[in-house]
Short mmCIF file of the C-alpha atoms (twelve columns), coordinates in Angstrom:
data_MODEL
# 
_entry.id   MODEL 
# 
loop_
_atom_site.group_PDB 
_atom_site.id 
_atom_site.type_symbol 
_atom_site.label_atom_id 
_atom_site.label_alt_id 
_atom_site.label_comp_id 
_atom_site.label_asym_id 
_atom_site.label_seq_id 
_atom_site.Cartn_x 
_atom_site.Cartn_y 
_atom_site.Cartn_z 
_atom_site.pdbx_PDB_model_num 
ATOM 1   C CA . MET A 1   -174.652 -272.313 -108.861 1 
ATOM 2   C CA . ARG A 2   -171.241 -270.542 -109.564 1 
ATOM 3   C CA . LEU A 3   -168.431 -269.760 -107.093 1 
ATOM 4   C CA . GLY A 4   -166.448 -266.544 -106.627 1 
ATOM 5   C CA . VAL A 5   -163.589 -265.178 -104.470 1 
ATOM 6   C CA . ASN A 6   -163.390 -262.096 -102.499 1 
ATOM 7   C CA . VAL A 7   -159.714 -261.080 -103.055 1 
ATOM 8   C CA . PRO A 8   -157.987 -258.742 -100.435 1 
ATOM 9   C CA . ASN A 9   -157.004 -255.615 -102.208 1 
ATOM 10  C CA . PHE A 10  -155.608 -254.169 -99.023  1 
ATOM 11  C CA . GLY A 11  -153.199 -254.928 -96.207  1 
ATOM 12  C CA . PRO A 12  -149.409 -255.035 -95.650  1 
ATOM 13  C CA . GLY A 13  -148.916 -258.159 -97.878  1 
ATOM 14  C CA . THR A 14  -150.748 -256.732 -100.796 1 
ATOM 15  C CA . ASP A 15  -148.943 -255.381 -103.878 1 
ATOM 16  C CA . PRO A 16  -149.502 -255.355 -107.651 1 
ATOM 17  C CA . GLY A 17  -147.528 -258.671 -107.924 1 
ATOM 18  C CA . VAL A 18  -149.695 -260.419 -105.324 1 
ATOM 19  C CA . LEU A 19  -152.936 -259.141 -106.854 1 
ATOM 20  C CA . LEU A 20  -151.768 -260.583 -110.155 1 
ATOM 21  C CA . ARG A 21  -151.017 -263.871 -108.598 1 
ATOM 22  C CA . TRP A 22  -154.416 -263.853 -106.874 1 
ATOM 23  C CA . ALA A 23  -156.139 -263.059 -110.340 1 
ATOM 24  C CA . ARG A 24  -154.277 -265.845 -112.217 1 
ATOM 25  C CA . LEU A 25  -154.877 -268.424 -109.464 1 
ATOM 26  C CA . VAL A 26  -158.621 -267.584 -109.129 1 
ATOM 27  C CA . GLU A 27  -158.988 -268.012 -112.999 1 
ATOM 28  C CA . SER A 28  -156.834 -271.092 -113.168 1 
ATOM 29  C CA . LEU A 29  -158.689 -272.925 -110.398 1 
ATOM 30  C CA . GLY A 30  -162.062 -272.430 -112.374 1 
ATOM 31  C CA . PHE A 31  -163.732 -269.893 -110.232 1 
ATOM 32  C CA . ASP A 32  -166.238 -267.674 -112.031 1 
ATOM 33  C CA . LEU A 33  -165.978 -264.457 -110.370 1 
ATOM 34  C CA . LEU A 34  -163.177 -262.310 -108.638 1 
ATOM 35  C CA . MET A 35  -164.342 -259.418 -106.441 1 
ATOM 36  C CA . VAL A 36  -162.651 -256.619 -104.479 1 
ATOM 37  C CA . SER A 37  -163.752 -254.240 -101.909 1 
ATOM 38  C CA . ASP A 38  -163.859 -250.440 -101.718 1 
ATOM 39  C CA . HIS A 39  -162.531 -247.758 -99.665  1 
ATOM 40  C CA . VAL A 40  -161.206 -244.308 -100.749 1 
ATOM 41  C CA . VAL A 41  -159.598 -242.814 -97.533  1 
ATOM 42  C CA . VAL A 42  -158.096 -245.137 -95.001  1 
ATOM 43  C CA . THR A 43  -159.307 -243.275 -91.903  1 
ATOM 44  C CA . PRO A 44  -158.786 -244.823 -88.580  1 
ATOM 45  C CA . ASP A 45  -162.057 -246.738 -88.497  1 
ATOM 46  C CA . VAL A 46  -161.329 -248.167 -91.873  1 
ATOM 47  C CA . ALA A 47  -157.798 -249.092 -91.003  1 
ATOM 48  C CA . GLU A 48  -158.863 -251.141 -88.096  1 
ATOM 49  C CA . GLN A 49  -160.359 -253.685 -90.611  1 
ATOM 50  C CA . TYR A 50  -158.661 -252.770 -93.948  1 
ATOM 51  C CA . PRO A 51  -155.154 -251.344 -93.343  1 
ATOM 52  C CA . PRO A 52  -153.105 -249.726 -96.053  1 
ATOM 53  C CA . PRO A 53  -152.098 -250.005 -98.776  1 
ATOM 54  C CA . PHE A 54  -155.588 -249.979 -100.304 1 
ATOM 55  C CA . PHE A 55  -156.032 -250.599 -104.003 1 
ATOM 56  C CA . GLU A 56  -158.921 -248.551 -105.391 1 
ATOM 57  C CA . PRO A 57  -161.397 -251.209 -107.076 1 
ATOM 58  C CA . PHE A 58  -161.957 -249.615 -110.581 1 
ATOM 59  C CA . THR A 59  -158.282 -249.100 -111.117 1 
ATOM 60  C CA . THR A 60  -157.365 -252.653 -109.848 1 
ATOM 61  C CA . LEU A 61  -160.106 -254.408 -111.799 1 
ATOM 62  C CA . ALA A 62  -159.122 -252.549 -115.002 1 
ATOM 63  C CA . TRP A 63  -155.600 -253.840 -114.604 1 
ATOM 64  C CA . LEU A 64  -156.815 -257.398 -113.785 1 
ATOM 65  C CA . ALA A 65  -159.090 -257.381 -116.747 1 
ATOM 66  C CA . GLY A 66  -155.874 -257.124 -118.845 1 
ATOM 67  C CA . VAL A 67  -154.303 -260.040 -117.349 1 
ATOM 68  C CA . THR A 68  -157.396 -262.446 -117.257 1 
ATOM 69  C CA . GLU A 69  -159.550 -263.751 -119.950 1 
ATOM 70  C CA . ARG A 70  -162.507 -265.649 -118.478 1 
ATOM 71  C CA . VAL A 71  -163.269 -264.768 -114.967 1 
ATOM 72  C CA . ARG A 72  -165.858 -262.087 -114.117 1 
ATOM 73  C CA . LEU A 73  -164.804 -259.171 -112.155 1 
ATOM 74  C CA . GLY A 74  -166.687 -257.245 -109.438 1 
ATOM 75  C CA . THR A 75  -167.010 -255.135 -106.427 1 
ATOM 76  C CA . THR A 76  -168.157 -256.335 -102.954 1 
ATOM 77  C CA . VAL A 77  -169.192 -253.627 -102.447 1 
ATOM 78  C CA . LEU A 78  -168.728 -250.218 -104.018 1 
ATOM 79  C CA . ILE A 79  -169.775 -247.669 -101.434 1 
ATOM 80  C CA . ALA A 80  -172.361 -245.618 -103.396 1 
ATOM 81  C CA . PRO A 81  -172.140 -242.255 -101.644 1 
ATOM 82  C CA . TYR A 82  -168.371 -241.933 -102.293 1 
ATOM 83  C CA . ARG A 83  -168.623 -240.927 -106.057 1 
ATOM 84  C CA . HIS A 84  -170.776 -238.972 -108.385 1 
ATOM 85  C CA . PRO A 85  -173.242 -241.387 -109.929 1 
ATOM 86  C CA . LEU A 86  -172.297 -240.254 -113.498 1 
ATOM 87  C CA . LEU A 87  -168.683 -240.923 -112.735 1 
ATOM 88  C CA . VAL A 88  -169.488 -244.375 -111.508 1 
ATOM 89  C CA . ALA A 89  -171.782 -244.873 -114.575 1 
ATOM 90  C CA . ARG A 90  -168.778 -243.925 -116.874 1 
ATOM 91  C CA . MET A 91  -166.067 -245.990 -115.009 1 
ATOM 92  C CA . ALA A 92  -168.266 -249.087 -114.716 1 
ATOM 93  C CA . ALA A 93  -169.306 -249.007 -118.486 1 
ATOM 94  C CA . ASN A 94  -165.835 -248.438 -119.635 1 
ATOM 95  C CA . LEU A 95  -164.519 -251.263 -117.400 1 
ATOM 96  C CA . ASP A 96  -167.365 -253.508 -118.617 1 
ATOM 97  C CA . ARG A 97  -166.403 -252.878 -122.294 1 
ATOM 98  C CA . ILE A 98  -162.522 -253.269 -121.717 1 
ATOM 99  C CA . SER A 99  -163.212 -256.608 -120.058 1 
ATOM 100 C CA . GLY A 100 -165.492 -258.001 -122.540 1 
ATOM 101 C CA . GLY A 101 -168.641 -257.725 -120.568 1 
ATOM 102 C CA . ARG A 102 -167.337 -259.234 -117.396 1 
ATOM 103 C CA . LEU A 103 -168.260 -256.649 -114.706 1 
ATOM 104 C CA . VAL A 104 -170.563 -257.281 -111.705 1 
ATOM 105 C CA . LEU A 105 -171.178 -254.112 -109.782 1 
ATOM 106 C CA . GLY A 106 -172.012 -254.780 -106.161 1 
ATOM 107 C CA . VAL A 107 -173.046 -251.485 -104.283 1 
ATOM 108 C CA . GLY A 108 -173.748 -250.694 -100.691 1 
ATOM 109 C CA . VAL A 109 -174.378 -247.816 -98.365  1 
ATOM 110 C CA . GLY A 110 -171.166 -247.822 -96.301  1 
ATOM 111 C CA . TRP A 111 -170.457 -247.650 -92.611  1 
ATOM 112 C CA . ALA A 112 -167.274 -245.771 -91.842  1 
ATOM 113 C CA . ARG A 113 -168.238 -242.437 -90.453  1 
ATOM 114 C CA . GLN A 114 -164.813 -241.076 -90.407  1 
ATOM 115 C CA . GLU A 115 -164.391 -241.803 -94.153  1 
ATOM 116 C CA . PHE A 116 -167.606 -240.246 -94.853  1 
ATOM 117 C CA . ALA A 117 -166.631 -237.136 -93.098  1 
ATOM 118 C CA . ALA A 118 -163.222 -236.992 -94.842  1 
ATOM 119 C CA . LEU A 119 -164.981 -237.242 -98.257  1 
ATOM 120 C CA . GLY A 120 -167.629 -234.638 -97.272  1 
ATOM 121 C CA . ALA A 121 -170.382 -237.223 -97.931  1 
ATOM 122 C CA . PRO A 122 -173.456 -237.082 -95.799  1 
ATOM 123 C CA . PHE A 123 -173.566 -240.268 -93.698  1 
ATOM 124 C CA . HIS A 124 -177.230 -239.730 -92.686  1 
ATOM 125 C CA . ARG A 125 -178.223 -239.623 -96.414  1 
ATOM 126 C CA . ARG A 126 -176.395 -242.719 -97.441  1 
ATOM 127 C CA . GLY A 127 -179.367 -244.848 -98.123  1 
ATOM 128 C CA . GLU A 128 -180.954 -242.113 -100.286 1 
ATOM 129 C CA . LEU A 129 -177.557 -241.602 -102.156 1 
ATOM 130 C CA . THR A 130 -177.479 -245.344 -102.868 1 
ATOM 131 C CA . ASP A 131 -180.934 -245.358 -104.372 1 
ATOM 132 C CA . ASP A 132 -179.973 -242.237 -106.502 1 
ATOM 133 C CA . LEU A 133 -176.835 -244.016 -107.724 1 
ATOM 134 C CA . VAL A 134 -178.546 -247.180 -108.899 1 
ATOM 135 C CA . THR A 135 -181.311 -245.124 -110.642 1 
ATOM 136 C CA . THR A 136 -178.801 -242.791 -112.342 1 
ATOM 137 C CA . LEU A 137 -176.681 -245.690 -113.479 1 
ATOM 138 C CA . ARG A 138 -179.557 -247.434 -115.285 1 
ATOM 139 C CA . ALA A 139 -180.697 -244.163 -116.826 1 
ATOM 140 C CA . ALA A 140 -177.190 -243.352 -118.116 1 
ATOM 141 C CA . TRP A 141 -176.577 -246.927 -119.609 1 
ATOM 142 C CA . ASP A 142 -179.807 -246.561 -121.567 1 
ATOM 143 C CA . ASP A 143 -177.590 -244.406 -123.854 1 
ATOM 144 C CA . ARG A 144 -176.150 -247.516 -125.689 1 
ATOM 145 C CA . ASP A 145 -174.190 -245.430 -128.286 1 
ATOM 146 C CA . ASP A 146 -172.243 -243.832 -125.515 1 
ATOM 147 C CA . TYR A 147 -172.090 -246.407 -122.706 1 
ATOM 148 C CA . GLY A 148 -172.377 -249.658 -124.756 1 
ATOM 149 C CA . GLU A 149 -174.942 -252.441 -125.116 1 
ATOM 150 C CA . GLY A 150 -173.820 -254.525 -122.124 1 
ATOM 151 C CA . ARG A 151 -176.174 -254.835 -119.170 1 
ATOM 152 C CA . ILE A 152 -174.040 -254.749 -116.164 1 
ATOM 153 C CA . PRO A 153 -175.492 -256.700 -113.166 1 
ATOM 154 C CA . ILE A 154 -176.100 -254.593 -110.072 1 
ATOM 155 C CA . TRP A 155 -176.000 -256.519 -106.759 1 
ATOM 156 C CA . ILE A 156 -177.242 -254.624 -103.728 1 
ATOM 157 C CA . GLY A 157 -175.275 -255.271 -100.467 1 
ATOM 158 C CA . GLY A 158 -176.513 -254.961 -96.972  1 
ATOM 159 C CA . ASN A 159 -177.971 -257.293 -94.352  1 
ATOM 160 C CA . SER A 160 -180.587 -254.990 -93.005  1 
ATOM 161 C CA . ASP A 161 -184.314 -254.922 -93.980  1 
ATOM 162 C CA . ALA A 162 -183.608 -251.698 -95.858  1 
ATOM 163 C CA . GLY A 163 -180.860 -253.380 -97.890  1 
ATOM 164 C CA . ILE A 164 -183.101 -256.278 -98.754  1 
ATOM 165 C CA . ARG A 165 -185.884 -253.951 -99.754  1 
ATOM 166 C CA . ARG A 166 -183.372 -251.865 -101.918 1 
ATOM 167 C CA . ALA A 167 -182.407 -255.245 -103.546 1 
ATOM 168 C CA . VAL A 168 -186.116 -255.994 -104.350 1 
ATOM 169 C CA . ARG A 169 -186.739 -252.476 -105.730 1 
ATOM 170 C CA . LEU A 170 -183.429 -251.823 -107.549 1 
ATOM 171 C CA . GLY A 171 -181.106 -254.668 -107.818 1 
ATOM 172 C CA . ASP A 172 -180.523 -257.745 -110.100 1 
ATOM 173 C CA . ALA A 173 -179.502 -259.722 -106.908 1 
ATOM 174 C CA . TRP A 174 -179.258 -259.309 -103.188 1 
ATOM 175 C CA . HIS A 175 -175.632 -259.726 -101.944 1 
ATOM 176 C CA . PRO A 176 -175.657 -260.381 -98.191  1 
ATOM 177 C CA . LEU A 177 -172.240 -260.481 -96.456  1 
ATOM 178 C CA . ARG A 178 -171.027 -263.205 -93.926  1 
ATOM 179 C CA . THR A 179 -174.033 -264.434 -92.060  1 
ATOM 180 C CA . THR A 180 -175.091 -267.756 -90.566  1 
ATOM 181 C CA . LEU A 181 -177.216 -270.086 -92.680  1 
ATOM 182 C CA . PRO A 182 -180.322 -270.074 -90.471  1 
ATOM 183 C CA . TRP A 183 -180.466 -266.314 -90.537  1 
ATOM 184 C CA . LEU A 184 -179.839 -266.184 -94.334  1 
ATOM 185 C CA . GLU A 185 -182.689 -268.732 -94.911  1 
ATOM 186 C CA . GLU A 186 -185.017 -266.598 -92.825  1 
ATOM 187 C CA . ALA A 187 -184.020 -263.475 -94.552  1 
ATOM 188 C CA . VAL A 188 -184.668 -264.982 -98.001  1 
ATOM 189 C CA . GLY A 189 -188.254 -265.676 -96.900  1 
ATOM 190 C CA . ARG A 190 -188.574 -262.026 -95.895  1 
ATOM 191 C CA . MET A 191 -187.075 -261.040 -99.270  1 
ATOM 192 C CA . ARG A 192 -189.727 -263.131 -101.006 1 
ATOM 193 C CA . ALA A 193 -192.448 -261.521 -98.977  1 
ATOM 194 C CA . MET A 194 -191.261 -258.051 -99.745  1 
ATOM 195 C CA . ALA A 195 -191.186 -258.723 -103.379 1 
ATOM 196 C CA . GLY A 196 -194.698 -259.808 -103.140 1 
ATOM 197 C CA . GLU A 197 -195.657 -256.633 -101.197 1 
ATOM 198 C CA . GLU A 198 -193.959 -254.522 -103.876 1 
ATOM 199 C CA . GLY A 199 -195.377 -256.442 -106.795 1 
ATOM 200 C CA . ARG A 200 -191.861 -257.218 -108.153 1 
ATOM 201 C CA . PRO A 201 -189.882 -260.259 -109.180 1 
ATOM 202 C CA . VAL A 202 -187.786 -261.850 -106.460 1 
ATOM 203 C CA . PRO A 203 -184.123 -260.698 -107.011 1 
ATOM 204 C CA . GLY A 204 -181.383 -263.237 -107.297 1 
ATOM 205 C CA . LEU A 205 -179.207 -264.401 -104.339 1 
ATOM 206 C CA . ALA A 206 -175.533 -263.876 -104.403 1 
ATOM 207 C CA . PRO A 207 -174.241 -264.193 -100.876 1 
ATOM 208 C CA . ARG A 208 -170.621 -263.581 -99.768  1 
ATOM 209 C CA . ILE A 209 -169.708 -266.197 -97.142  1 
ATOM 210 C CA . ALA A 210 -166.790 -266.825 -94.906  1 
ATOM 211 C CA . LEU A 211 -164.162 -269.409 -95.891  1 
ATOM 212 C CA . ARG A 212 -162.449 -270.727 -92.747  1 
ATOM 213 C CA . LEU A 213 -161.443 -274.337 -92.901  1 
ATOM 214 C CA . THR A 214 -160.891 -276.225 -89.537  1 
ATOM 215 C CA . ASP A 215 -159.821 -279.642 -88.731  1 
ATOM 216 C CA . SER A 216 -162.710 -280.451 -86.480  1 
ATOM 217 C CA . PRO A 217 -166.308 -279.455 -86.998  1 
ATOM 218 C CA . VAL A 218 -167.566 -276.071 -85.684  1 
ATOM 219 C CA . THR A 219 -170.660 -276.594 -83.615  1 
ATOM 220 C CA . SER A 220 -171.404 -273.233 -82.005  1 
ATOM 221 C CA . PRO A 221 -174.815 -271.774 -82.802  1 
ATOM 222 C CA . GLY A 222 -173.263 -268.673 -84.321  1 
ATOM 223 C CA . ARG A 223 -171.266 -270.670 -86.791  1 
ATOM 224 C CA . LEU A 224 -170.959 -268.583 -90.009  1 
ATOM 225 C CA . ALA A 225 -171.775 -270.139 -93.422  1 
ATOM 226 C CA . GLY A 226 -168.423 -271.359 -94.899  1 
ATOM 227 C CA . GLU A 227 -166.849 -271.899 -91.411  1 
ATOM 228 C CA . GLY A 228 -165.820 -275.363 -90.359  1 
ATOM 229 C CA . THR A 229 -164.528 -278.602 -91.914  1 
ATOM 230 C CA . ALA A 230 -164.465 -279.093 -95.728  1 
ATOM 231 C CA . ASP A 231 -167.642 -281.294 -95.345  1 
ATOM 232 C CA . GLN A 232 -169.429 -278.554 -93.395  1 
ATOM 233 C CA . VAL A 233 -168.447 -275.876 -96.051  1 
ATOM 234 C CA . LEU A 234 -169.515 -278.418 -98.896  1 
ATOM 235 C CA . ASP A 235 -172.938 -278.895 -97.043  1 
ATOM 236 C CA . ASP A 236 -173.329 -275.150 -96.771  1 
ATOM 237 C CA . LEU A 237 -172.809 -274.736 -100.367 1 
ATOM 238 C CA . HIS A 238 -175.395 -277.353 -101.217 1 
ATOM 239 C CA . ARG A 239 -177.909 -275.637 -98.865  1 
ATOM 240 C CA . LEU A 240 -177.277 -272.317 -100.594 1 
ATOM 241 C CA . ARG A 241 -177.865 -273.989 -103.865 1 
ATOM 242 C CA . ARG A 242 -181.308 -275.307 -102.719 1 
ATOM 243 C CA . LEU A 243 -182.020 -271.837 -101.305 1 
ATOM 244 C CA . GLY A 244 -181.654 -270.408 -104.803 1 
ATOM 245 C CA . ALA A 245 -178.222 -268.849 -104.750 1 
ATOM 246 C CA . GLY A 246 -177.018 -268.266 -108.356 1 
ATOM 247 C CA . THR A 247 -173.458 -267.224 -107.191 1 
ATOM 248 C CA . VAL A 248 -171.595 -267.660 -103.812 1 
ATOM 249 C CA . VAL A 249 -168.553 -265.719 -103.160 1 
ATOM 250 C CA . LEU A 250 -166.051 -267.143 -100.805 1 
ATOM 251 C CA . ASP A 251 -164.164 -264.751 -98.458  1 
ATOM 252 C CA . PRO A 252 -160.996 -266.213 -97.144  1 
ATOM 253 C CA . PHE A 253 -159.949 -263.185 -95.224  1 
ATOM 254 C CA . ASP A 254 -160.548 -263.843 -91.520  1 
ATOM 255 C CA . GLY A 255 -159.840 -260.328 -90.168  1 
ATOM 256 C CA . ASP A 256 -156.083 -260.359 -89.395  1 
ATOM 257 C CA . PRO A 257 -154.120 -258.027 -91.685  1 
ATOM 258 C CA . ARG A 258 -151.140 -260.309 -91.285  1 
ATOM 259 C CA . GLU A 259 -153.049 -262.876 -93.386  1 
ATOM 260 C CA . THR A 260 -152.174 -260.812 -96.503  1 
ATOM 261 C CA . CYS A 261 -148.656 -261.557 -96.029  1 
ATOM 262 C CA . HIS A 262 -149.273 -265.313 -96.380  1 
ATOM 263 C CA . PRO A 263 -151.851 -265.600 -99.283  1 
ATOM 264 C CA . GLU A 264 -150.752 -269.224 -99.938  1 
ATOM 265 C CA . ILE A 265 -152.881 -270.285 -97.003  1 
ATOM 266 C CA . ALA A 266 -156.068 -268.935 -98.460  1 
ATOM 267 C CA . TRP A 267 -155.043 -270.304 -101.984 1 
ATOM 268 C CA . ARG A 268 -154.887 -273.712 -100.602 1 
ATOM 269 C CA . ARG A 269 -158.261 -273.482 -98.872  1 
ATOM 270 C CA . LEU A 270 -159.865 -272.185 -101.992 1 
ATOM 271 C CA . ALA A 271 -158.334 -274.954 -104.057 1 
ATOM 272 C CA . THR A 272 -159.704 -277.454 -101.479 1 
ATOM 273 C CA . VAL A 273 -163.192 -276.277 -101.547 1 
ATOM 274 C CA . HIS A 274 -163.375 -275.626 -105.367 1 
ATOM 275 C CA . ALA A 275 -162.204 -279.267 -105.961 1 
ATOM 276 C CA . ALA A 276 -164.652 -280.733 -103.458 1 
ATOM 277 C CA . TRP A 277 -167.523 -278.687 -105.000 1 
ATOM 278 C CA . THR A 278 -166.923 -279.637 -108.635 1 
ATOM 279 C CA . GLY A 279 -166.351 -283.226 -107.582 1 
ATOM 280 C CA . ALA A 280 -169.707 -283.151 -105.789 1 
ATOM 281 C CA . LEU A 281 -171.297 -281.827 -108.754 1 
ATOM 282 C CA . ARG A 282 -169.879 -284.418 -111.084 1 
ATOM 283 C CA . HIS A 283 -171.050 -287.155 -108.785 1 
ATOM 284 C CA . SER A 284 -174.571 -285.647 -108.559 1 
ATOM 285 C CA . ARG A 285 -174.765 -285.515 -112.533 1 
ATOM 286 C CA . THR A 286 -173.524 -289.226 -112.717 1 
ATOM 287 C CA . GLU A 287 -176.242 -290.298 -110.220 1 
ATOM 288 C CA . THR A 288 -178.984 -288.592 -112.241 1 
ATOM 289 C CA . THR A 289 -178.082 -290.175 -115.572 1 
# 
C-alpha cells in the first residue's frame, strides 16, 4: 500500500513558492502521490472552506511536474461538470505525457451550488455529466496517435451509494473522502456486492483520510480515520491495507484557512507518519524472513 498527500492549493498562506516547497517535501519524504483539489470560481459557498487564492489544478500540476521527478500527481477531485469532457481529455493526456506518465485523475460530481450557477453548469445533472465525462475520456484516449499510449487511472470520488456504483461501473478505483473506519469497512462490503450485481470486477480502493495527530488517543465514536495519536494513525493504515487499499491519501488540512500560513506543522506530521509507516513495513518484512 502506497501513501499520498493532499496538498492545499488554496488559502491565504498559499503561493507558488509554498507549493514548490510542498512538492519537494512530499517527494523527498518518499510519498508516492501528490494531489490537489479543484474549484474554478471561489463563490461564497466555496470560500467558506477553500478561500482564495485558489490555484487551478491542471495549471498547478503541470508546473509541479517540472520541478519533481518521481512522485505521481493527481486531482482529489476534479469536478466533472465544470469543463467540457474533450477539454479535460486534452489537458489530462498532455499533463500525463509531460510528467512522464505520472497523472492520477480523481473525478467527482461537485457540491457548491453557487459555483455551478456561476459557471452555468446544471447542478441537477451533475451525476449524468460525470458519467459522460468519464466515458468521453476513455473514448478520446483510445486515439493513441493523438493522446498518447499512457493509461491514466481514473478514481471516482464520492461517499454516496451513487458514487460507489459509479466507481464500480466506470472507475479504476473508488476514492472516498474523510470517513470513519467502521463506515468505510461497511461501504467496501457494499461496493463488492454492487460489483457482483453488475457483473464487474471490484474497483481498487484509494481513500483520502484525515491527518490530525494528537497527544492523547481520540476515543469518540465519530473519530475519523487518520485522527489521533501516531499509534492510532498507524493502526488505521494497517487496517486500510488489510481492507485492500492500494493507495491512501493523507489530508493534513483540518479546515481552518489560517493553517495554510504555517505549513511546517503539516510537514512535521507527514514526516512522523511516513517514518512510522515505513518503519512498520520494514519490521513486518524482517519478521517474515
